Tab-separated table of C-alpha atoms and ligand atoms in Angstrom:
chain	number	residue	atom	x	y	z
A	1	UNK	CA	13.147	-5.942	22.668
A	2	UNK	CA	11.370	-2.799	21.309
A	3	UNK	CA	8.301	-0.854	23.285
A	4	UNK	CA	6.046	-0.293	20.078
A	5	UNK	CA	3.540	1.895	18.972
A	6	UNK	CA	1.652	0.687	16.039
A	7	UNK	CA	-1.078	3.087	14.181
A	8	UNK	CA	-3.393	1.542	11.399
A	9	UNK	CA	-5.288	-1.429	11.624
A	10	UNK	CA	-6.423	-1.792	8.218
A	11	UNK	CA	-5.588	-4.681	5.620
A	12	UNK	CA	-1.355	-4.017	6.451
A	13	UNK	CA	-1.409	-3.456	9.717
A	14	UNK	CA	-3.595	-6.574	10.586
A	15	UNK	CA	-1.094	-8.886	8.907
A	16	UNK	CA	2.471	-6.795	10.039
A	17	UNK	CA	1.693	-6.097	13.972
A	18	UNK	CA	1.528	-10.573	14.554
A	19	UNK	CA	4.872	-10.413	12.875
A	20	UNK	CA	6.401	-7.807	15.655
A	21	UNK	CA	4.513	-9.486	18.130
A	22	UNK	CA	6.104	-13.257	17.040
A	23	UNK	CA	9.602	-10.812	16.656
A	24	UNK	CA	9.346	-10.323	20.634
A	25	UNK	CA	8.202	-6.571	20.385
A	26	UNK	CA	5.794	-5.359	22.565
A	27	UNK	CA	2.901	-3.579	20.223
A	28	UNK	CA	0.277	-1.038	21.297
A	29	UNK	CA	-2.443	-0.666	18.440
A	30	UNK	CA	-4.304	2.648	17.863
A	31	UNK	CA	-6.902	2.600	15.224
A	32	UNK	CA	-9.468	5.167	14.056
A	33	UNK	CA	-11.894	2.472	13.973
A	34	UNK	CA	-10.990	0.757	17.688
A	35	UNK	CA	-12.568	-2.621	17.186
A	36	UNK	CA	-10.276	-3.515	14.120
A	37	UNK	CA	-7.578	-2.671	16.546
A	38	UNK	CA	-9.269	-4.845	18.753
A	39	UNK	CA	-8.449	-8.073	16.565
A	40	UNK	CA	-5.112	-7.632	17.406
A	41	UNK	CA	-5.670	-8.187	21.024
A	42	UNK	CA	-5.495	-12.151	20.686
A	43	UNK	CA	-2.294	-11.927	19.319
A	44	UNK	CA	-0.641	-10.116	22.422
A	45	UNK	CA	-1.142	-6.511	21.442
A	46	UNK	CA	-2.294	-3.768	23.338
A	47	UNK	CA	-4.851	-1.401	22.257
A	48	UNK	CA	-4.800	2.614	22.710
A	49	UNK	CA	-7.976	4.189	22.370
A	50	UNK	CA	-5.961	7.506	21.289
A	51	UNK	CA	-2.260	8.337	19.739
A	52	UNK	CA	-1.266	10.149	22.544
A	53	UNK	CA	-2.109	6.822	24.637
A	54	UNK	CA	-0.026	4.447	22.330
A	55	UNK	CA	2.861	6.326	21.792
A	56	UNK	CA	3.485	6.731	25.325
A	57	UNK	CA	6.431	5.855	26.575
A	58	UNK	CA	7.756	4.056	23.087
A	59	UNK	CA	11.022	3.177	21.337
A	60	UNK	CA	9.677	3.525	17.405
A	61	UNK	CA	6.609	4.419	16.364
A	62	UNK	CA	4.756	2.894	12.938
A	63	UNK	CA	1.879	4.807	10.985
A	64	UNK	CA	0.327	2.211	8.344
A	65	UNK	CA	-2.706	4.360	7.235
A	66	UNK	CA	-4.322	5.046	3.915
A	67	UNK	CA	-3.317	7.993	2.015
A	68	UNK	CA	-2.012	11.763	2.778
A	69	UNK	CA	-5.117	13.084	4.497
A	70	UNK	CA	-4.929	9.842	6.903
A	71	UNK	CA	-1.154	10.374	7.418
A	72	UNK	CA	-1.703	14.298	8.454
A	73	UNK	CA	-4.532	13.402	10.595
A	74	UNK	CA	-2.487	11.194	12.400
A	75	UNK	CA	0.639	13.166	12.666
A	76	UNK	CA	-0.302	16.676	13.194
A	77	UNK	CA	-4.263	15.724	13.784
A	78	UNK	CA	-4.820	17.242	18.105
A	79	UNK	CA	-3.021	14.737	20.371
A	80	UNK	CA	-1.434	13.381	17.113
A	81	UNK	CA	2.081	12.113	16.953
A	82	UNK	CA	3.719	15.159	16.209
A	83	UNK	CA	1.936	17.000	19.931
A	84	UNK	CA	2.453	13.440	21.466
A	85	UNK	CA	5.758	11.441	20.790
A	86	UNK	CA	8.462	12.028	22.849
A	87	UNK	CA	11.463	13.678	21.348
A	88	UNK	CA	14.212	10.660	19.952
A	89	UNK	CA	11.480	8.447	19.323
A	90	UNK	CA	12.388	6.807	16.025
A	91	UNK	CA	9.180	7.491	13.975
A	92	UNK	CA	8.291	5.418	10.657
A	93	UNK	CA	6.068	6.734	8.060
A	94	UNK	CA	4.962	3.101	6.298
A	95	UNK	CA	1.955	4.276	4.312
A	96	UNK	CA	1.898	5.103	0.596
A	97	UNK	CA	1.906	8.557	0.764
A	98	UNK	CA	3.165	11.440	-1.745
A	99	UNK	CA	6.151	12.836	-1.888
A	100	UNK	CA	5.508	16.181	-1.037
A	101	UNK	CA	3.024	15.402	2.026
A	102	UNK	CA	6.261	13.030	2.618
A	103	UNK	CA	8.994	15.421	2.788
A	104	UNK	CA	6.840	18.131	4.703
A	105	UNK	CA	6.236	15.421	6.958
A	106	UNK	CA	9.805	14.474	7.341
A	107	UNK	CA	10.606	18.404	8.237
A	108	UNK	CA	7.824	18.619	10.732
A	109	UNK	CA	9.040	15.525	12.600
A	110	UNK	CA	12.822	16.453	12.373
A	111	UNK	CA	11.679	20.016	14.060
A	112	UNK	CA	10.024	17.536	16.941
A	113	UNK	CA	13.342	16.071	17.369
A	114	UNK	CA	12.010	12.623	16.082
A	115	UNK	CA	13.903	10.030	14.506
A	116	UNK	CA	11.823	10.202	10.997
A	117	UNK	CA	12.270	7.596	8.423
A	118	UNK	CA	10.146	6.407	5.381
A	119	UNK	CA	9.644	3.306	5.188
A	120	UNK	CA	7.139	2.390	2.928
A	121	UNK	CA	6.961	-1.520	1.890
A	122	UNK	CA	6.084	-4.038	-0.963
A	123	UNK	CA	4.128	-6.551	-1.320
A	124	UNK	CA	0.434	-8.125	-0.115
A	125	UNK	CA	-0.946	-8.369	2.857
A	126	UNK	CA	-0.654	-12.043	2.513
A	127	UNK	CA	3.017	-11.172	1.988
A	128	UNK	CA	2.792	-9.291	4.798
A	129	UNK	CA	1.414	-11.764	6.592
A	130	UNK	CA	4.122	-14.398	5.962
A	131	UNK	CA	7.050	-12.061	6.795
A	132	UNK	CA	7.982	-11.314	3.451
A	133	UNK	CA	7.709	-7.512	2.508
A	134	UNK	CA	10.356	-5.822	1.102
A	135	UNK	CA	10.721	-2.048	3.139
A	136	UNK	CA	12.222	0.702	1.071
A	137	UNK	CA	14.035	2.943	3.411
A	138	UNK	CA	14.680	7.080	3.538
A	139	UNK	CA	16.577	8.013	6.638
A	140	UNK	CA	19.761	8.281	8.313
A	141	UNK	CA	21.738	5.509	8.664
A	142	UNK	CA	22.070	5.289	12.141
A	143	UNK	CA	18.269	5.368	12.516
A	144	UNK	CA	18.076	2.494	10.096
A	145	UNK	CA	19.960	0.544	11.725
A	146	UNK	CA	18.097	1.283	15.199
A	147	UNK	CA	14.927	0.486	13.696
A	148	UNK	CA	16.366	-2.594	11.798
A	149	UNK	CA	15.420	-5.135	14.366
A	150	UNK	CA	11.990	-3.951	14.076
A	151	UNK	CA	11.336	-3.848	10.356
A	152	UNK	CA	13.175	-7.586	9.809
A	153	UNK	CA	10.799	-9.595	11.638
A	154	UNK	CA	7.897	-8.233	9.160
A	155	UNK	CA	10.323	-8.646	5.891
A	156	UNK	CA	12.863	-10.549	3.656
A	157	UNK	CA	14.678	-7.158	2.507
A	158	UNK	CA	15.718	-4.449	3.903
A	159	UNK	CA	16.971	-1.381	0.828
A	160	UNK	CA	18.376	1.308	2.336
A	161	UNK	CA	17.786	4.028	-0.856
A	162	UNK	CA	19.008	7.079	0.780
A	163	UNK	CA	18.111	10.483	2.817
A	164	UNK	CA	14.441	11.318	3.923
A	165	UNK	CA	12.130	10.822	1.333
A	166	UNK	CA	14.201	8.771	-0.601
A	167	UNK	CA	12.268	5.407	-0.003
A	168	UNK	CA	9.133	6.887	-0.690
A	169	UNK	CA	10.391	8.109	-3.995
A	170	UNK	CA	11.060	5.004	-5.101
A	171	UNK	CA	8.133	3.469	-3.851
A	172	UNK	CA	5.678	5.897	-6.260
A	173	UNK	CA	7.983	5.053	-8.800
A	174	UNK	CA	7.896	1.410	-8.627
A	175	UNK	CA	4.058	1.743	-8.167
A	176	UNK	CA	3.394	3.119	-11.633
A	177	UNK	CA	5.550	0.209	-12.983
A	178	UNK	CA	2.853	-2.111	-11.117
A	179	UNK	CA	-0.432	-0.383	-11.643
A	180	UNK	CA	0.878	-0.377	-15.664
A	181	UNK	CA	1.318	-4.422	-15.480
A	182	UNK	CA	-1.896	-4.856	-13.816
A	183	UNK	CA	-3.865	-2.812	-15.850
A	184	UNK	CA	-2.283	-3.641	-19.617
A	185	UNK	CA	-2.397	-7.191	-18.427
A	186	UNK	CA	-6.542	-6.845	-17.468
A	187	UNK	CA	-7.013	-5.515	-20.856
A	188	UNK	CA	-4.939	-8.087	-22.640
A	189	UNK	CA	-6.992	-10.956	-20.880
A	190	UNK	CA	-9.837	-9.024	-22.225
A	191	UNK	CA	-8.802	-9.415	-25.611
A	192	UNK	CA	-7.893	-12.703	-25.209
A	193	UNK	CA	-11.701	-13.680	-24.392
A	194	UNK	CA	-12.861	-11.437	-27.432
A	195	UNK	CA	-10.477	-13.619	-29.675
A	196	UNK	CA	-11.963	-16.461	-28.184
A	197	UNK	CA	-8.631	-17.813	-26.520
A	198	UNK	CA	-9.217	-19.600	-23.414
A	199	UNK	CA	-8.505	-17.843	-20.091
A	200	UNK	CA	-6.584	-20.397	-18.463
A	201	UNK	CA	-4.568	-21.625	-21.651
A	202	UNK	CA	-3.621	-17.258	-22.428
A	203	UNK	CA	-2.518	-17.017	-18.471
A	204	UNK	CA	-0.609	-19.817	-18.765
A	205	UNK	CA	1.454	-18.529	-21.934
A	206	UNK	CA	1.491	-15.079	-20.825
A	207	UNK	CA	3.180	-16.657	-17.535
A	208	UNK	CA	5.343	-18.498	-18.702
A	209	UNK	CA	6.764	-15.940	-21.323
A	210	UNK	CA	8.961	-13.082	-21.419
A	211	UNK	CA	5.459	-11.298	-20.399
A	212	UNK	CA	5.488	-13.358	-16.764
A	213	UNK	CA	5.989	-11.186	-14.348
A	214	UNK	CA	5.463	-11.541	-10.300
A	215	UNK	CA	2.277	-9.303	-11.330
A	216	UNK	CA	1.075	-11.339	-14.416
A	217	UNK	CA	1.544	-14.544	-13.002
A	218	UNK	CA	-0.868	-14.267	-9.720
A	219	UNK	CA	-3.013	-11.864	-11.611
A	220	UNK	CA	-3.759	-13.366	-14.874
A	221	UNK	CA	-4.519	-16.655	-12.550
A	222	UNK	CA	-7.348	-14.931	-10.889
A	223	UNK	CA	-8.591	-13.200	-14.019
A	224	UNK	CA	-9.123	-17.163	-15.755
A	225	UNK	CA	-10.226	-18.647	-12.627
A	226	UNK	CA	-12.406	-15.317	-11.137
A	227	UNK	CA	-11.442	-16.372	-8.172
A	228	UNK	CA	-9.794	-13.251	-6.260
A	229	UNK	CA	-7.924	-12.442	-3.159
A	230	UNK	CA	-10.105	-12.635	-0.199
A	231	UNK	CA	-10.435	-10.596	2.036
A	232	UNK	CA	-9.837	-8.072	-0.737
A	233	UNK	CA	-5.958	-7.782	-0.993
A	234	UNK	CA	-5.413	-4.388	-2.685
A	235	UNK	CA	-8.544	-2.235	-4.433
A	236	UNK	CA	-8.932	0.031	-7.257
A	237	UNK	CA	-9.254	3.388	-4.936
A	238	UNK	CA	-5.599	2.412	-3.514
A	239	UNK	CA	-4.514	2.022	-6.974
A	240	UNK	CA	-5.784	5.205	-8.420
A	241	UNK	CA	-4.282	6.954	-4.752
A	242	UNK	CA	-0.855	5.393	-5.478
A	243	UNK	CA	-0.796	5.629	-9.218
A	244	UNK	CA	-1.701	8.951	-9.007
A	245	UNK	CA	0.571	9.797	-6.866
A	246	UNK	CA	3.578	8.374	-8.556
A	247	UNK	CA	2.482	9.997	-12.084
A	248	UNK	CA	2.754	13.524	-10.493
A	249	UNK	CA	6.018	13.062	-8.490
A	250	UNK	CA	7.283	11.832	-12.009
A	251	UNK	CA	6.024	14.993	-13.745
A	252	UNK	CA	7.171	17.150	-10.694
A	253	UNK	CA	10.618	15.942	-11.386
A	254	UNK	CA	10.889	16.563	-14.954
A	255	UNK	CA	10.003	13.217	-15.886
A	256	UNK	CA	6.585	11.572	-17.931
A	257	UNK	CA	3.737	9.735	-16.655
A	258	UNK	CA	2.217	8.489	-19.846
A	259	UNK	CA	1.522	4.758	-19.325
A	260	UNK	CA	0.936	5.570	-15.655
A	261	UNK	CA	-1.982	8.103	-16.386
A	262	UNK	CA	-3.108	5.139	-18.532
A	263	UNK	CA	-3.749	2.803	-15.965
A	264	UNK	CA	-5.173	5.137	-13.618
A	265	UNK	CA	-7.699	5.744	-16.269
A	266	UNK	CA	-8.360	1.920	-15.740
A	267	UNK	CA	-8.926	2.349	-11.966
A	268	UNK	CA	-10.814	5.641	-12.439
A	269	UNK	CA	-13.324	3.271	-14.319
A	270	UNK	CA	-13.404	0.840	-11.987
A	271	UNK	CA	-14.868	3.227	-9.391
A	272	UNK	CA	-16.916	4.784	-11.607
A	273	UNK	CA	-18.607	1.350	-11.946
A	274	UNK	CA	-19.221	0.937	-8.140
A	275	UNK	CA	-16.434	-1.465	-7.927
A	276	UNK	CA	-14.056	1.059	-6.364
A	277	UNK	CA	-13.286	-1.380	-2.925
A	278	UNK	CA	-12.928	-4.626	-5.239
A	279	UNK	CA	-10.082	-6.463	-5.811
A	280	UNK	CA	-7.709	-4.834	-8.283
A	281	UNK	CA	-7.226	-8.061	-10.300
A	282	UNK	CA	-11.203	-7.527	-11.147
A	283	UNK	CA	-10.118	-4.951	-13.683
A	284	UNK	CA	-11.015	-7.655	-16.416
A	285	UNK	CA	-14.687	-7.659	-14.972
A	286	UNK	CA	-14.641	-3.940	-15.204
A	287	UNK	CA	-13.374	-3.936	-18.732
A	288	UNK	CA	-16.371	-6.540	-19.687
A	289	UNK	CA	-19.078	-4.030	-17.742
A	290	UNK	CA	-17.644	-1.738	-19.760
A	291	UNK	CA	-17.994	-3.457	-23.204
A	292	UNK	CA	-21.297	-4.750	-22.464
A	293	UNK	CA	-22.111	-0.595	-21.543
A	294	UNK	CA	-20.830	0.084	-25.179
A	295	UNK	CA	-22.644	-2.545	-27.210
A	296	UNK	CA	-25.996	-2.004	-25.054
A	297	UNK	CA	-25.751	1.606	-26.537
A	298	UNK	CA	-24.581	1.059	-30.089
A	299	UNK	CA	-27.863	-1.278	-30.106
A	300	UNK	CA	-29.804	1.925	-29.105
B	401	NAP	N1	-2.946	-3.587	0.688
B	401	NAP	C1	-1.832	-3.691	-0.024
B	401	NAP	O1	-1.685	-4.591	-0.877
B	401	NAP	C2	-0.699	-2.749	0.221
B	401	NAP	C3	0.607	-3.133	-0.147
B	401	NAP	C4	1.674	-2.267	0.108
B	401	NAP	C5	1.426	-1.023	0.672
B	401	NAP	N2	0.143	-0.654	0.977
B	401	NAP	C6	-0.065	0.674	1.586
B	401	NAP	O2	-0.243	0.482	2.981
B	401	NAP	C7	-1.104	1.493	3.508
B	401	NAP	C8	-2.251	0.846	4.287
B	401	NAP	O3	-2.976	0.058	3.356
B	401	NAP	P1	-4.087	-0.996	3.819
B	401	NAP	O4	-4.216	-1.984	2.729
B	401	NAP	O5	-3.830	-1.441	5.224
B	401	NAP	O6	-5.382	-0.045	3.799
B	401	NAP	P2	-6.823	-0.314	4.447
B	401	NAP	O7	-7.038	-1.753	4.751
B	401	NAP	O8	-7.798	0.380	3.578
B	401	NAP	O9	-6.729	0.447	5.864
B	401	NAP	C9	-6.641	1.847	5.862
B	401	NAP	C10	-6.199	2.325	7.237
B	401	NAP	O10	-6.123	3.770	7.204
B	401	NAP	C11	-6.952	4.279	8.269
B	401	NAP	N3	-7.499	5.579	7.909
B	401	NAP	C12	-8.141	5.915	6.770
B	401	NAP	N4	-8.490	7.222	6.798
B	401	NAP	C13	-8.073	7.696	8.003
B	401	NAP	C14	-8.115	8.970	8.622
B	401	NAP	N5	-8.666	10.035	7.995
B	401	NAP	N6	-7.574	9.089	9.856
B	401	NAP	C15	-7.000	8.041	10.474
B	401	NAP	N7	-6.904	6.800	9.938
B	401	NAP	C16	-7.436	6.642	8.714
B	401	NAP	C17	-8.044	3.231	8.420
B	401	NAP	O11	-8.712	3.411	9.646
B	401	NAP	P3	-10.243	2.852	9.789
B	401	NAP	O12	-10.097	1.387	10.027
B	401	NAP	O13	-10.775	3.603	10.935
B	401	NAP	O14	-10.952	3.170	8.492
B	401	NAP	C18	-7.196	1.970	8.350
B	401	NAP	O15	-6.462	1.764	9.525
B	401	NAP	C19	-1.563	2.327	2.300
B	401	NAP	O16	-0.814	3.492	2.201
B	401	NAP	C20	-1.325	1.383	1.122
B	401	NAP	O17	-1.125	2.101	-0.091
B	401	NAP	C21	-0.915	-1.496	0.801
């Protein structure tokens, strides 16, 4: 069984590091924040009060942190991973990150003589919580497969996509395809309540139908009932981050980002609402601030 070193506490972290834990793995938590790192400790983890602490000393290392400016300060932040780890540690980027901050990464870890895979994942942390993310893999083979025993006890599939950088490629990618089917499906909802349609009756249909997917189904649910995830499951500042990045890697590489700009126009107003650490399924709430906004000042 696997010495680990775990970094990021937040929503994802909380509900992978039991898994590892229940897996056999030994897990050392750092967290920016120490006391959410702290949780962990009834579970069996350890907790580092720095990166150079946990990483001492480690087979694999995980970083499951918010966005590009968390991943560098974690990395190549002083004492980060990158001044820290020893050299053959196999080291997993699992945040949603971009592409470029990504590959960069991947270089500056490869000069370290670390094991560097992406492994960014799908799915909830209540998905996370029951085992059953899917991790989309960038890396060599052979450091796959070392790692493999640690990524299956926090998943159901494993898809191996390619070189560095490769999993995280298709990660953005598949993002924009979400962040599209939550937002069109907020502002369908929307117009199903202007028609007058009931909620419950229009989820139901738009389930069942050609229209039903994964996203619709649990979304569209929560938009009829207003009852959403809690704790919050995924807000409308991670969307915009991951959105956004996935419409620029798709422009970088020759490709459009028209529906995705869309929906991060969506998010955008979400958090220009206040509503920016809500639940992303609230998007139909935002959408009815929003109309009220507009009628309140056509009546002016
Ligand atoms: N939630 C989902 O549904 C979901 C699903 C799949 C993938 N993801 C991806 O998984 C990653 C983690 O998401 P999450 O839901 O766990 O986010 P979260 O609950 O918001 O937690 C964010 C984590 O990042 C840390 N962090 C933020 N800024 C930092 C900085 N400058 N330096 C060091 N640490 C920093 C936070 O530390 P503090 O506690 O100190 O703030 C916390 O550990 C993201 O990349 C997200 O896109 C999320």
């Amino acid at each position: 069984m696997a010495k680990i070193a775990f970094l990021g506490a937040g929503a994802m972290g909380q509900a992978m590091i039991p898994n590892l834990l229940r897996g056999g793995h030994s897990v050392c938590v750092y967290n920016r924040s120490i006391d959410k790192a702290r949780l962990l400790e009834a579970n069996g983890a350890t907790v580092a009060a720095t990166i150079a602490e946990a990483v001492q000393g480690v087979d694999a290392l995980f970083s499951m942190v918010i966005d590009d400016n968390a991943s560098r300060a974690v990395w190549t932040g002083p004492d980060g991973v990158l001044d820290s780890a020893a050299s053959g540690t196999l080291a997993v980027e699992s945040s949603t990150v971009s592409s470029n901050w990504l590959r960069e990464l991947g270089g500056l870890a490869a000069a370290k003589g670390l094991r560097f895979l992406d492994c960014p994942v799908a799915g909830r942390p209540d998905a996370a919580a029951a085992a059953m993310l899917v991790v989309f893999a960038g890396g060599k083979a052979e450091d796959l497969a070392a790692v493999r025993p640690m990524l299956e006890p926090m998943s159901r599939r494993i898809v191996h996509f390619g070189p560095v950088g490769t999993g995280i490629a298709f990660k953005l990618i598949y993002n924009v395809l979400g962040a599209v089917q939550v937002a069109a499906l907020a502002e369908s909802m929307n117009a199903c309540e202007a028609a007058g349609i009931d909620l419950h009756t229009a989820a139901d249909a738009l389930s069942d139908g050609n229209t039903g997917s994964p996203h619709v189904k649990r979304h569209s649910r929560a938009m009829a009932e207003g009852k959403h995830d809690n704790p919050i499951g995924f807000t409308p500042h991670g969307r915009l981050k991951d959105t956004l990045y996935g419409c620029q890697y798709q422009e970088q590489i020759g490709g459009q980002a028209l529906l995705g700009y869309a929906a991060a126009a969506l998010f955008q107003q979400m958090i220009d609402i206040g509503w920016g650490e809500r639940n992303d399924s609230e998007a139909i709430d935002g959408l009815r601030e929003e109309s009220k906004r507009r009628k309140a000042k056509s009546n002016t």
